[in-house]
PDB file of C-alpha atoms in Angstrom:
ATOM      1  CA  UNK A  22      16.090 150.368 -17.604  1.00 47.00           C
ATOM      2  CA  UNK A  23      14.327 148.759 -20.420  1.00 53.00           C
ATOM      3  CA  UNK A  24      14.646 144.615 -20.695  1.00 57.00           C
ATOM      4  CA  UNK A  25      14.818 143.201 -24.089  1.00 61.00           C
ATOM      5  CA  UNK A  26      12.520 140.043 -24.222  1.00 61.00           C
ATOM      6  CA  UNK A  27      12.946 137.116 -26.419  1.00 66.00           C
ATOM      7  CA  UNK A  28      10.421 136.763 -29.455  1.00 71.00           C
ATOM      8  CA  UNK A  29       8.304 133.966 -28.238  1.00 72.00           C
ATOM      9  CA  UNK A  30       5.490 132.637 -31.297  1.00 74.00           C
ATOM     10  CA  UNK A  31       2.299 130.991 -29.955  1.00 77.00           C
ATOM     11  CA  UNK A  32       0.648 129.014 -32.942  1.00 76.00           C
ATOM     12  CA  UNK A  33      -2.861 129.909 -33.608  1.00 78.00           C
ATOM     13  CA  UNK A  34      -5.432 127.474 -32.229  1.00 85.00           C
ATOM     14  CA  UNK A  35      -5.047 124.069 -34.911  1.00 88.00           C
ATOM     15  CA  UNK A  36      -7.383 121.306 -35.543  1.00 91.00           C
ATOM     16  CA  UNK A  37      -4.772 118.875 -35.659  1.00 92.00           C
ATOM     17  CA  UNK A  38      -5.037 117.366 -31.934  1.00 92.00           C
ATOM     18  CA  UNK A  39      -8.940 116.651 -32.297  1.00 94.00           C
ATOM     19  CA  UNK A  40      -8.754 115.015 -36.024  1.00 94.00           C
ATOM     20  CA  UNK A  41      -5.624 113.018 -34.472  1.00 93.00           C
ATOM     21  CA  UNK A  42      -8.036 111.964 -31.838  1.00 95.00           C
ATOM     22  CA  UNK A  43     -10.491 110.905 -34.314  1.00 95.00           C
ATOM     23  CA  UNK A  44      -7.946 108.924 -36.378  1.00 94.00           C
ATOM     24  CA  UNK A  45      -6.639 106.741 -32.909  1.00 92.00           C
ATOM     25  CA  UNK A  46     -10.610 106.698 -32.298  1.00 93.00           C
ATOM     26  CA  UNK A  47     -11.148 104.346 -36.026  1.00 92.00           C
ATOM     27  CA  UNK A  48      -8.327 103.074 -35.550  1.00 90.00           C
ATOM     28  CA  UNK A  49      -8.908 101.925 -31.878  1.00 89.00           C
ATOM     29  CA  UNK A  50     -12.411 100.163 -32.924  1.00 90.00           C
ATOM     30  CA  UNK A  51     -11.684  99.080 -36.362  1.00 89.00           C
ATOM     31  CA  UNK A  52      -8.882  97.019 -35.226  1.00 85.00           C
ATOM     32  CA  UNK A  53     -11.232  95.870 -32.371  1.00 84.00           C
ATOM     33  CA  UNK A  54     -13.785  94.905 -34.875  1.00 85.00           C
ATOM     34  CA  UNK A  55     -11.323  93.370 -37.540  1.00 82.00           C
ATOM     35  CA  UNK A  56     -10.114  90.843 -34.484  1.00 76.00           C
ATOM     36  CA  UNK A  57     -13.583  90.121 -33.584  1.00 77.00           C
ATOM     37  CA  UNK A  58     -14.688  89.505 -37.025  1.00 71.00           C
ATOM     38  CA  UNK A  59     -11.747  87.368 -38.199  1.00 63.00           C
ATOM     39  CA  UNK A  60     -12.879  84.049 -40.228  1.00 54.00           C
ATOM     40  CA  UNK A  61     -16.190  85.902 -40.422  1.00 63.00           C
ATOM     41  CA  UNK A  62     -17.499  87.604 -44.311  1.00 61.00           C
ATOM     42  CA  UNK A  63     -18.633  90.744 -44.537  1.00 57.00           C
ATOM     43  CA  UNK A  64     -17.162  92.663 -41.235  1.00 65.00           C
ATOM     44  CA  UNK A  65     -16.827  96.436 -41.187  1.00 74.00           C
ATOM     45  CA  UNK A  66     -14.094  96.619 -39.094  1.00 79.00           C
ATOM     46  CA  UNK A  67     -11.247  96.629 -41.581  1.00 84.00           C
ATOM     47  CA  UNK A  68     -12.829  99.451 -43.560  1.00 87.00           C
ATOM     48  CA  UNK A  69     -12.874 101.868 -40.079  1.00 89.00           C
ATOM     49  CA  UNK A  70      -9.355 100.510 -39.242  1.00 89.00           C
ATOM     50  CA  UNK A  71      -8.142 101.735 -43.156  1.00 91.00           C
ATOM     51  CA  UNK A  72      -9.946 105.118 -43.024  1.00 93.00           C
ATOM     52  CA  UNK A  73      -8.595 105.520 -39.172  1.00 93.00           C
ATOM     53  CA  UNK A  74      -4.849 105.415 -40.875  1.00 91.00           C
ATOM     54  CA  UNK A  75      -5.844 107.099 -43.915  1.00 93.00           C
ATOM     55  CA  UNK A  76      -7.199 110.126 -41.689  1.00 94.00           C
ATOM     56  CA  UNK A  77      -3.982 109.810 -39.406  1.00 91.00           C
ATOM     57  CA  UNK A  78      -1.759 110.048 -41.943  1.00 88.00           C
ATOM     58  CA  UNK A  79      -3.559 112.787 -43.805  1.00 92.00           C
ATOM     59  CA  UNK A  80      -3.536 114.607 -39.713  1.00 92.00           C
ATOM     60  CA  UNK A  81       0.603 114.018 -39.843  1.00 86.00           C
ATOM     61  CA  UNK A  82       1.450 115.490 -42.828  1.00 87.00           C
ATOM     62  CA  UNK A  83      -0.859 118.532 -43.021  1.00 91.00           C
ATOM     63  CA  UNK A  84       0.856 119.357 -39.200  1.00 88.00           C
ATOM     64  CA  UNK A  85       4.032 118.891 -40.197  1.00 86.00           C
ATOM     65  CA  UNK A  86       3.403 121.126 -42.875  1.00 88.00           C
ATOM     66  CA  UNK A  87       2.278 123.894 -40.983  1.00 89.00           C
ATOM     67  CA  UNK A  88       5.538 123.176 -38.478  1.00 86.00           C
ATOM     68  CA  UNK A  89       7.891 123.526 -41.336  1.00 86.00           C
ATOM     69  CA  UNK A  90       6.137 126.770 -42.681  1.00 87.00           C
ATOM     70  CA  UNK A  91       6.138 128.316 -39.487  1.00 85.00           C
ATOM     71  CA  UNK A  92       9.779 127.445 -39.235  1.00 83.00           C
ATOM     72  CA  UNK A  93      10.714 128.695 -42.465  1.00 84.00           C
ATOM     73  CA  UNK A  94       8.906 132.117 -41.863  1.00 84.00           C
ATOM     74  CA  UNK A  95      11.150 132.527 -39.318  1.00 81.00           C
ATOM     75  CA  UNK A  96       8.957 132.683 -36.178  1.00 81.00           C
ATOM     76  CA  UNK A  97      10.852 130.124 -34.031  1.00 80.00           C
ATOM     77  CA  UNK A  98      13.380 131.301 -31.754  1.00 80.00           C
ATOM     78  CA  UNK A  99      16.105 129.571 -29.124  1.00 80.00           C
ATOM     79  CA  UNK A 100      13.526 129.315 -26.692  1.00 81.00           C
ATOM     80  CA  UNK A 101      10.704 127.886 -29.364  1.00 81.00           C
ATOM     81  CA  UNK A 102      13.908 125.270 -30.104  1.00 83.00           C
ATOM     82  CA  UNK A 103      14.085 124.909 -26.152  1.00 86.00           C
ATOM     83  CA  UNK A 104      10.662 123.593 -26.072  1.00 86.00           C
ATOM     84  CA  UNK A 105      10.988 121.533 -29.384  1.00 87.00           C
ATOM     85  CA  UNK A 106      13.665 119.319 -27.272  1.00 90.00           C
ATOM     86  CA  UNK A 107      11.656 119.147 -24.163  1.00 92.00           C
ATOM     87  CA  UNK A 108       8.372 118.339 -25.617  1.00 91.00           C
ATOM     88  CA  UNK A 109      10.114 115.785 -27.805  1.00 91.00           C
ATOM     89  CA  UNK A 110      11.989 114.527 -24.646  1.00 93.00           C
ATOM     90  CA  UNK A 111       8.704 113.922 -22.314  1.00 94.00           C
ATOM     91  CA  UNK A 112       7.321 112.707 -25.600  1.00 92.00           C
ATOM     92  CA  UNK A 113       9.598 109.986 -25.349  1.00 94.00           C
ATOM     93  CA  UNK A 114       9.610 109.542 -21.887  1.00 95.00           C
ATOM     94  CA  UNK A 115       5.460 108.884 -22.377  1.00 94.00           C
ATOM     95  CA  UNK A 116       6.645 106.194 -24.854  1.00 93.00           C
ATOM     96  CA  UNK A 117       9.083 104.304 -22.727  1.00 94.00           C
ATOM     97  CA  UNK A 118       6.306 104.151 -19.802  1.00 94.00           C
ATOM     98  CA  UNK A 119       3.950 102.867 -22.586  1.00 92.00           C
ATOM     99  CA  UNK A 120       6.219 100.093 -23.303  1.00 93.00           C
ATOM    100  CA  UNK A 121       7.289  99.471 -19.616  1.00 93.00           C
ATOM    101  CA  UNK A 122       3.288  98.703 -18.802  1.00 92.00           C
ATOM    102  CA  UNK A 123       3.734  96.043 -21.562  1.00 91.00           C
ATOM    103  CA  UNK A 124       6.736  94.467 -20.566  1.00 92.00           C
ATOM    104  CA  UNK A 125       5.656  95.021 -16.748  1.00 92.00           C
ATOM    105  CA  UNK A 126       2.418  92.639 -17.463  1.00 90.00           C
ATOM    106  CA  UNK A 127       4.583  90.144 -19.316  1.00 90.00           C
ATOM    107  CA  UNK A 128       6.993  89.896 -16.329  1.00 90.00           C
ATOM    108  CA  UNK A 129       3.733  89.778 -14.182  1.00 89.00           C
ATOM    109  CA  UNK A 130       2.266  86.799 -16.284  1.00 86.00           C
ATOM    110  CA  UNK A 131       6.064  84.940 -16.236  1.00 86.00           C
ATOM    111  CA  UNK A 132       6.983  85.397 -12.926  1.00 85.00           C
ATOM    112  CA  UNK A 133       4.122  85.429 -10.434  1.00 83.00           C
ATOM    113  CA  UNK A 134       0.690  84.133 -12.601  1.00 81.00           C
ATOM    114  CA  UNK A 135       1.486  81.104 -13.981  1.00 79.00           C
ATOM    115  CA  UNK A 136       3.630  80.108 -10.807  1.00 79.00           C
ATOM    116  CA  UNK A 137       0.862  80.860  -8.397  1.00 79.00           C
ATOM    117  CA  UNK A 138      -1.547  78.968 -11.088  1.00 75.00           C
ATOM    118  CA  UNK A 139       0.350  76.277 -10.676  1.00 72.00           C
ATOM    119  CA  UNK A 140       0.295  76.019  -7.160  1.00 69.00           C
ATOM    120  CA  UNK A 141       3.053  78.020  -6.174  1.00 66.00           C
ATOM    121  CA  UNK A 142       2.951  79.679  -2.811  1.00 63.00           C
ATOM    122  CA  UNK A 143       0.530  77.486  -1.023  1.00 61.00           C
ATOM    123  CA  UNK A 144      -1.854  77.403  -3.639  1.00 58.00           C
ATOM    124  CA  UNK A 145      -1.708  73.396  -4.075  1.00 57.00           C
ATOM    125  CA  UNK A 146      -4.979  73.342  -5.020  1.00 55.00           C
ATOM    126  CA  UNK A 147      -5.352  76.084  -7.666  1.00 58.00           C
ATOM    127  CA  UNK A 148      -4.324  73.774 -10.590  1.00 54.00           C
ATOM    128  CA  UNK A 149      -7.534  71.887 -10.104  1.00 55.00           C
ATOM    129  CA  UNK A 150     -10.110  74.315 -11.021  1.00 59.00           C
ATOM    130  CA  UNK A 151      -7.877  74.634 -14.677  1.00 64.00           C
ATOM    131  CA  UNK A 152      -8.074  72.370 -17.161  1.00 63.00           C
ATOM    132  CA  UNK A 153      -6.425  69.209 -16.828  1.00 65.00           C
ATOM    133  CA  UNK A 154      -2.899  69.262 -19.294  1.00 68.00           C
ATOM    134  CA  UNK A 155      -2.188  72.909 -17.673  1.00 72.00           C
ATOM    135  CA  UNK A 156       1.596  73.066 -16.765  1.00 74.00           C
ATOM    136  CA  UNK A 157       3.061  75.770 -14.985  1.00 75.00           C
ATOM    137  CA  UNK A 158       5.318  76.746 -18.113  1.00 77.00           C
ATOM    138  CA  UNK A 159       6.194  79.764 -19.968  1.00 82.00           C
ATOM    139  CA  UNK A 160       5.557  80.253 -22.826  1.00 82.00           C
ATOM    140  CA  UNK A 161       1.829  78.782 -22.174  1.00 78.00           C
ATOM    141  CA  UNK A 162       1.235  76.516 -25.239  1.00 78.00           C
ATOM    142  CA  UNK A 163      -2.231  75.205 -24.644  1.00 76.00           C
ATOM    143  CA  UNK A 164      -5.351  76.839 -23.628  1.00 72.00           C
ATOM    144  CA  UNK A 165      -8.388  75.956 -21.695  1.00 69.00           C
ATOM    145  CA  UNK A 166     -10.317  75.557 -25.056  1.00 68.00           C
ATOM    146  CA  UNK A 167      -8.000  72.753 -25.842  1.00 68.00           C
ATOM    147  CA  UNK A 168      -5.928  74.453 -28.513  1.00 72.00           C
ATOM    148  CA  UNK A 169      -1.826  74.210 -28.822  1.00 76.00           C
ATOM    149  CA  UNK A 170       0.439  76.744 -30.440  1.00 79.00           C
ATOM    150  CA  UNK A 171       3.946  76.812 -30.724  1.00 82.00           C
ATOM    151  CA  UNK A 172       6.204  78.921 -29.511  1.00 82.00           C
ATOM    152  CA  UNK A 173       7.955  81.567 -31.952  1.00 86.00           C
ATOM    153  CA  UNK A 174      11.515  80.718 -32.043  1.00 85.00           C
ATOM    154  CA  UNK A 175      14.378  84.030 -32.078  1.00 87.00           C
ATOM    155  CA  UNK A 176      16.112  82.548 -34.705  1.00 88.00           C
ATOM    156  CA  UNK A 177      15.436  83.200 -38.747  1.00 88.00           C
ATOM    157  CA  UNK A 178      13.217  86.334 -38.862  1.00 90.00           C
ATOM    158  CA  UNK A 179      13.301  87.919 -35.459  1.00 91.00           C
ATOM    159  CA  UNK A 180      17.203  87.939 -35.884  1.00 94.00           C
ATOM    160  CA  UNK A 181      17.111  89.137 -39.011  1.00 94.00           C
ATOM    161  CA  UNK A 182      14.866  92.158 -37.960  1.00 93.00           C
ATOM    162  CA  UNK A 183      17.248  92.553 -35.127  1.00 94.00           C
ATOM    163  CA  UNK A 184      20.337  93.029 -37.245  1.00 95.00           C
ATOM    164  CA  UNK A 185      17.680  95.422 -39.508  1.00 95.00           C
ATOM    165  CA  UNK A 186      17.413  97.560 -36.795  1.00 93.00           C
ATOM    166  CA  UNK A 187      20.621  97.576 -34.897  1.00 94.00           C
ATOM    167  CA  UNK A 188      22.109  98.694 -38.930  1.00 95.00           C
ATOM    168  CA  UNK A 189      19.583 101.061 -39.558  1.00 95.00           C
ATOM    169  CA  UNK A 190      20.419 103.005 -35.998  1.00 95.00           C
ATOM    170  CA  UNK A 191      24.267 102.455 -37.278  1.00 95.00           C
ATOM    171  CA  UNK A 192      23.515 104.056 -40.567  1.00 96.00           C
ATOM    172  CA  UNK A 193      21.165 106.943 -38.999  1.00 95.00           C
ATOM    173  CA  UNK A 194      23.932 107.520 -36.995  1.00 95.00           C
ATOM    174  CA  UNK A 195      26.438 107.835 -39.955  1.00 95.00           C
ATOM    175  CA  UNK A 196      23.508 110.553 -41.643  1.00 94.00           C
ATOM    176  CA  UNK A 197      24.034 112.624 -38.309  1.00 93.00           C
ATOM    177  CA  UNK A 198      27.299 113.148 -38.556  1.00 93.00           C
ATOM    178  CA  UNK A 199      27.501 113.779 -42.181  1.00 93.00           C
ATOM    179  CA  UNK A 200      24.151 116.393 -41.069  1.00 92.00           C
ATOM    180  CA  UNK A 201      26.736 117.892 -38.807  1.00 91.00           C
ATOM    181  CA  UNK A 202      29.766 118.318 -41.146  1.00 91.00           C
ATOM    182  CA  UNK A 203      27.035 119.404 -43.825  1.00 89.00           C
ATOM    183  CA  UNK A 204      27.926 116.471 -46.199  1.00 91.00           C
ATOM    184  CA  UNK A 205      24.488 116.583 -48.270  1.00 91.00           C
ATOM    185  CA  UNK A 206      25.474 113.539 -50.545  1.00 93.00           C
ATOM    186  CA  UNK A 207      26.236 111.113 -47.844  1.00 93.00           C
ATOM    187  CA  UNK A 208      23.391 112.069 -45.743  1.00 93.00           C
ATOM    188  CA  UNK A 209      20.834 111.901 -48.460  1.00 94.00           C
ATOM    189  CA  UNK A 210      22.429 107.876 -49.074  1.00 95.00           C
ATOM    190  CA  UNK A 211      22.752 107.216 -45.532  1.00 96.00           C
ATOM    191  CA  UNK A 212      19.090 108.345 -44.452  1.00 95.00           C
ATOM    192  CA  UNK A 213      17.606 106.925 -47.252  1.00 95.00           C
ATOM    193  CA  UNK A 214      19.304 103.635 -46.781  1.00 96.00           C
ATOM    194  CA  UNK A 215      17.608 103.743 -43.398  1.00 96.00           C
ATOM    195  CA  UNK A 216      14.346 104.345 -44.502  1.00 96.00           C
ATOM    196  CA  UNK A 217      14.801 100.895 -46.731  1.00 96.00           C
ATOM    197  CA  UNK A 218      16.121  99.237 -43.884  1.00 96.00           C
ATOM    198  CA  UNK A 219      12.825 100.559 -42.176  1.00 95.00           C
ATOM    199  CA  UNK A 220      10.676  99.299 -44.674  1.00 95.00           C
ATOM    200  CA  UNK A 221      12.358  95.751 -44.811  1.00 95.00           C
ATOM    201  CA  UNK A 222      11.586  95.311 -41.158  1.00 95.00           C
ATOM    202  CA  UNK A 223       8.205  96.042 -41.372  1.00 94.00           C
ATOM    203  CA  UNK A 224       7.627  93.442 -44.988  1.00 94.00           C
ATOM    204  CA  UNK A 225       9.759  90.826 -42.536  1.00 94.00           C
ATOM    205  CA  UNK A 226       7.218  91.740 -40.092  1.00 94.00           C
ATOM    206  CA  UNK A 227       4.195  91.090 -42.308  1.00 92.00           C
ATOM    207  CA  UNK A 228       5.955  87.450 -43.196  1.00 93.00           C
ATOM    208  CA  UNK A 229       6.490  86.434 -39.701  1.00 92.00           C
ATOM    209  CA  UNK A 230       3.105  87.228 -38.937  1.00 91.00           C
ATOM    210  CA  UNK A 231       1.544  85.208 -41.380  1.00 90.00           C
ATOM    211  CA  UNK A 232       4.144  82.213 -40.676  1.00 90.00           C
ATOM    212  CA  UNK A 233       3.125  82.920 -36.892  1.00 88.00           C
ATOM    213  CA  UNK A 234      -0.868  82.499 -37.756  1.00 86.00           C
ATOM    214  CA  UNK A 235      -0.134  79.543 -40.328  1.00 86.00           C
ATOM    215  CA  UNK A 236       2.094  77.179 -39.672  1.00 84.00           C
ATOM    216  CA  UNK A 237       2.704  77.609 -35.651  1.00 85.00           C
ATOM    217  CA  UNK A 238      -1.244  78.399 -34.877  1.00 83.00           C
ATOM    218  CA  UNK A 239      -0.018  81.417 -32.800  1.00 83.00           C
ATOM    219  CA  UNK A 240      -2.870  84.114 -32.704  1.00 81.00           C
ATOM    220  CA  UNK A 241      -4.439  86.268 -30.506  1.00 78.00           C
ATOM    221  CA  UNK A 242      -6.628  83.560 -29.092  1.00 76.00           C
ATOM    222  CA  UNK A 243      -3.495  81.799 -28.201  1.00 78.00           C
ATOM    223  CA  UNK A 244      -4.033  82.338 -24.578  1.00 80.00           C
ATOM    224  CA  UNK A 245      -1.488  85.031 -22.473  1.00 83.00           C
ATOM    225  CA  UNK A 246       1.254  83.843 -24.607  1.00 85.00           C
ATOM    226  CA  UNK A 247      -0.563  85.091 -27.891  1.00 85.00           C
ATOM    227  CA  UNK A 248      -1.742  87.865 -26.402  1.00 85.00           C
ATOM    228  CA  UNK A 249       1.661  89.360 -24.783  1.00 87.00           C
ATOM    229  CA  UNK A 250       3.129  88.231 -28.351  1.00 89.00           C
ATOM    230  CA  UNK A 251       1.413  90.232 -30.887  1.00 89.00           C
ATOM    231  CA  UNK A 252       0.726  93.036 -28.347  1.00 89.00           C
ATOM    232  CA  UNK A 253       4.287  93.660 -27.894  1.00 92.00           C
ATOM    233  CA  UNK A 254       5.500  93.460 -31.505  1.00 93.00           C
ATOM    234  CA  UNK A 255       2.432  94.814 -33.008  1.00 90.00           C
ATOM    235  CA  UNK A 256       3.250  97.714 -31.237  1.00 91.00           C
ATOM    236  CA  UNK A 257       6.204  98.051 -32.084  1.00 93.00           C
ATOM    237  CA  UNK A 258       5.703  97.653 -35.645  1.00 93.00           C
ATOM    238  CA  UNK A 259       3.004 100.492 -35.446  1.00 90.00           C
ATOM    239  CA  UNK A 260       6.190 102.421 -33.516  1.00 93.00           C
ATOM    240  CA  UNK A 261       8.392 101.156 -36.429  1.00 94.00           C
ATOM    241  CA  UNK A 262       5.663 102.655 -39.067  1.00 92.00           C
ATOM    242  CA  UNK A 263       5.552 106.031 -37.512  1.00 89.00           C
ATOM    243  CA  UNK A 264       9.514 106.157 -37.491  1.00 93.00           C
ATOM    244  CA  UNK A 265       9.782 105.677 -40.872  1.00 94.00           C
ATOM    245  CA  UNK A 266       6.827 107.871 -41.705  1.00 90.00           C
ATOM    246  CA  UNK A 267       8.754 110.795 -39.785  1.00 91.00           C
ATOM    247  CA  UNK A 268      12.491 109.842 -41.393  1.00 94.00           C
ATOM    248  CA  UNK A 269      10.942 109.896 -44.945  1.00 93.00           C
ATOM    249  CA  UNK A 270       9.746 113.369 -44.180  1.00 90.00           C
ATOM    250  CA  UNK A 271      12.806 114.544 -43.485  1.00 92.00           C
ATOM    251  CA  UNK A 272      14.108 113.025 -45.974  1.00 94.00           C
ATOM    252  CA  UNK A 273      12.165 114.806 -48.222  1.00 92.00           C
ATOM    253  CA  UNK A 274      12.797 118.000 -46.854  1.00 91.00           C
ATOM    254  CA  UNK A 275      16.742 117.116 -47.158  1.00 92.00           C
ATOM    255  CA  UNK A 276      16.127 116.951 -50.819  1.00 92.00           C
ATOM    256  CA  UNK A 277      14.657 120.654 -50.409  1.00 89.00           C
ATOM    257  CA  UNK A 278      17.810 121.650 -49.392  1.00 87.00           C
ATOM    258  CA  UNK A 279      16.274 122.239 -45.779  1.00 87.00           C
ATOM    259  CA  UNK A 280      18.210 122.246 -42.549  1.00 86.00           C
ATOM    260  CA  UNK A 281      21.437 123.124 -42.173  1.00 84.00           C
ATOM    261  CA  UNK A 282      24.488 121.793 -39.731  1.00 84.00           C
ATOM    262  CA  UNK A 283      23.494 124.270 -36.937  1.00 82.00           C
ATOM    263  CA  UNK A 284      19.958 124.235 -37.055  1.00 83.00           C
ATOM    264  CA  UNK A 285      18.215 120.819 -38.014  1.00 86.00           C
ATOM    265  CA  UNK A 286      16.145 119.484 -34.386  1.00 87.00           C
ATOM    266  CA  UNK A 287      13.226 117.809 -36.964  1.00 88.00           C
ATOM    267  CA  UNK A 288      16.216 115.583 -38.101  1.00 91.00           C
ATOM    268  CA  UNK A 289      17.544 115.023 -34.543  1.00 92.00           C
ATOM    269  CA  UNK A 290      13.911 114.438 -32.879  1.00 92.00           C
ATOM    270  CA  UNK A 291      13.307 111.705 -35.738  1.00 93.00           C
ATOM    271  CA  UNK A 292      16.795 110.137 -34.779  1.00 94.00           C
ATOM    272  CA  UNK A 293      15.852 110.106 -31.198  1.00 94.00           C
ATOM    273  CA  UNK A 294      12.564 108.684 -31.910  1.00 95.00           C
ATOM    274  CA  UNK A 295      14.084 106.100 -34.011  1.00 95.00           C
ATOM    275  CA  UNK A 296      16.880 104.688 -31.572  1.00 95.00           C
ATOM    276  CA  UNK A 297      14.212 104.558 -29.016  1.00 94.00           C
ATOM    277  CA  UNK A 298      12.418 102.208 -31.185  1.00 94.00           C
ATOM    278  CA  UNK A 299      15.612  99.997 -31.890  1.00 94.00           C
ATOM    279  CA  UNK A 300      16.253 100.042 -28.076  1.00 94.00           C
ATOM    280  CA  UNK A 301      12.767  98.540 -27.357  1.00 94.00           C
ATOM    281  CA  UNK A 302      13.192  96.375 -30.210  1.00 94.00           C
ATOM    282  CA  UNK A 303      16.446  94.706 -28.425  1.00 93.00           C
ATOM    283  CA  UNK A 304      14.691  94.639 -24.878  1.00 93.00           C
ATOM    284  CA  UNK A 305      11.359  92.934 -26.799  1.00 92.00           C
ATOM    285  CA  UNK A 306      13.750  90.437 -28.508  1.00 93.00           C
ATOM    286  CA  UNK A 307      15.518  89.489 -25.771  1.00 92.00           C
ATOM    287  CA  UNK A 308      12.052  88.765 -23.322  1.00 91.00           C
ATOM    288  CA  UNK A 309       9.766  87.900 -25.549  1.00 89.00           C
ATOM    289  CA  UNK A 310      11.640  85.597 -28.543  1.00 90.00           C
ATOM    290  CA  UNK A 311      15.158  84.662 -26.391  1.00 87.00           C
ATOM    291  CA  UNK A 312      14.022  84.566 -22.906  1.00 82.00           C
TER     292      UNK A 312
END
């Protein structure tokens, strides 16, 4: 008895992955460099961090254009779609334990370091060997170079980006379902609207930066409490960038008339992507500005 086997299409071998790997590679030390160098003329790290993103973004779209031709030659089949979802889901999953060792070192820093600093736990004498105006305290305000910051309140920008966000997963969700009754009109409007919505966090972003390194002295070199700060929302923000990046993609392959209300995973994968990002967002607000 013969068994029918499902078509199954295995991609030639792509250079993608390695010139990806390059990009996070500039990116990585440029960014390195560019803290390094700050207040200093003349440093080259800015120029590797701008031709790491130019190359990663030159990486994205030339794989998601051989994705979508693939797909549209029709080599994909239920069990290609199958693996779509599950390497999108463990995709995720990698994301969420990325996050988690961020948040788990914040907690750490909170909750047992600055305690046990401060002479917590039968360590009366630890506070001694600090410098003298250390307080036991979170957020840490001063370090041992003498410097003060200020804290960065949740109110007036980091709200506002939280409503951003918690609207923009409202309206994606609104595209979805108009995806799904194959309304074209009111999913082009409602996806675009959250690409805008996208953008507007990241501009707030920008502005709460530059109010963060101005007027409250709050940089990197603002001891653990500068350092848990922008490492936790600059992520994010590079999370928020590649969301949008992927959601104006689609968006542009909407206007192609691509997808249709049975078959359109790119669309859902960038949805799942991007209410991961607005879940984070709500966890980061709530532990790093509220709490």
């Amino acid at each position: 008895m013969n068994q029918k086997y499902e078509h199954y299409y295995v991609p030639d071998q792509s250079p993608w992955p390695i010139v990806g790997a390059v990009a996070l590679f500039f990116i990585a030390v440029g960014a390195a460099l560019t803290v390094m160098d700050m207040g200093k003329e003349g440093g080259s790290g800015v120029y590797l961090l701008y031709v790491g993103i130019a190359v990663l973004l030159y990486m994205l779209f030339s794989w998601f254009k051989n994705v979508i031709e693939e797909s549209h030659q029709g080599l994909y089949s239920a069990q290609m779609d199958r693996s779509f979802r599950q390497g999108m889901s463990w995709f995720i999953f990698s994301e969420v334990m990325f996050f988690m060792a961020f948040f788990g070192a914040l907690f750490y820093a909170r909750m047992f370091s600055v305690p046990w600093l401060g002479g917590a736990d039968n360590n009366a004498m630890t506070n001694e060997v600090l410098w003298p105006t250390f307080e036991a305290v979170w957020p840490l305000l001063n370090t041992p170079g003498g410097t003060s910051t200020q804290a960065m309140g949740w109110q007036g920008l980091p709200l506002i980006n939280t409503l951003i966000l918690l609207a923009s997963s409202v309206t994606l969700h609104f595209a979805h379902v108009a995806m799904e009754n194959n309304k074209r009109t009111p999913l082009k409007v409602f996806l675009g609207v959250t690409i805008l919505l996208g953008v507007c966090f990241l501009g707030l972003q920008v502005e709460e930066y530059i109010y963060a390194y101005n007027d409250l002295n709050l940089t990197l070199d603002a001891g653990i409490y500068g350092n848990t700060f922008f490492l936790l929302t600059g992520f994010h923000g590079m999370h928020v960038t590649l969301g949008t990046i992927i959601l104006l993609i689609v968006f542009l392959r909407i206007l192609k008339g691509h997808f249709t209300k049975n078959k359109h995973f790119a669309f859902q994968a960038a949805a799942w992507y991007w209410h991961f990002v607005d879940v984070v967002w709500l966890c980061l607000f709530v532990f790093v500005y509220v709490l």
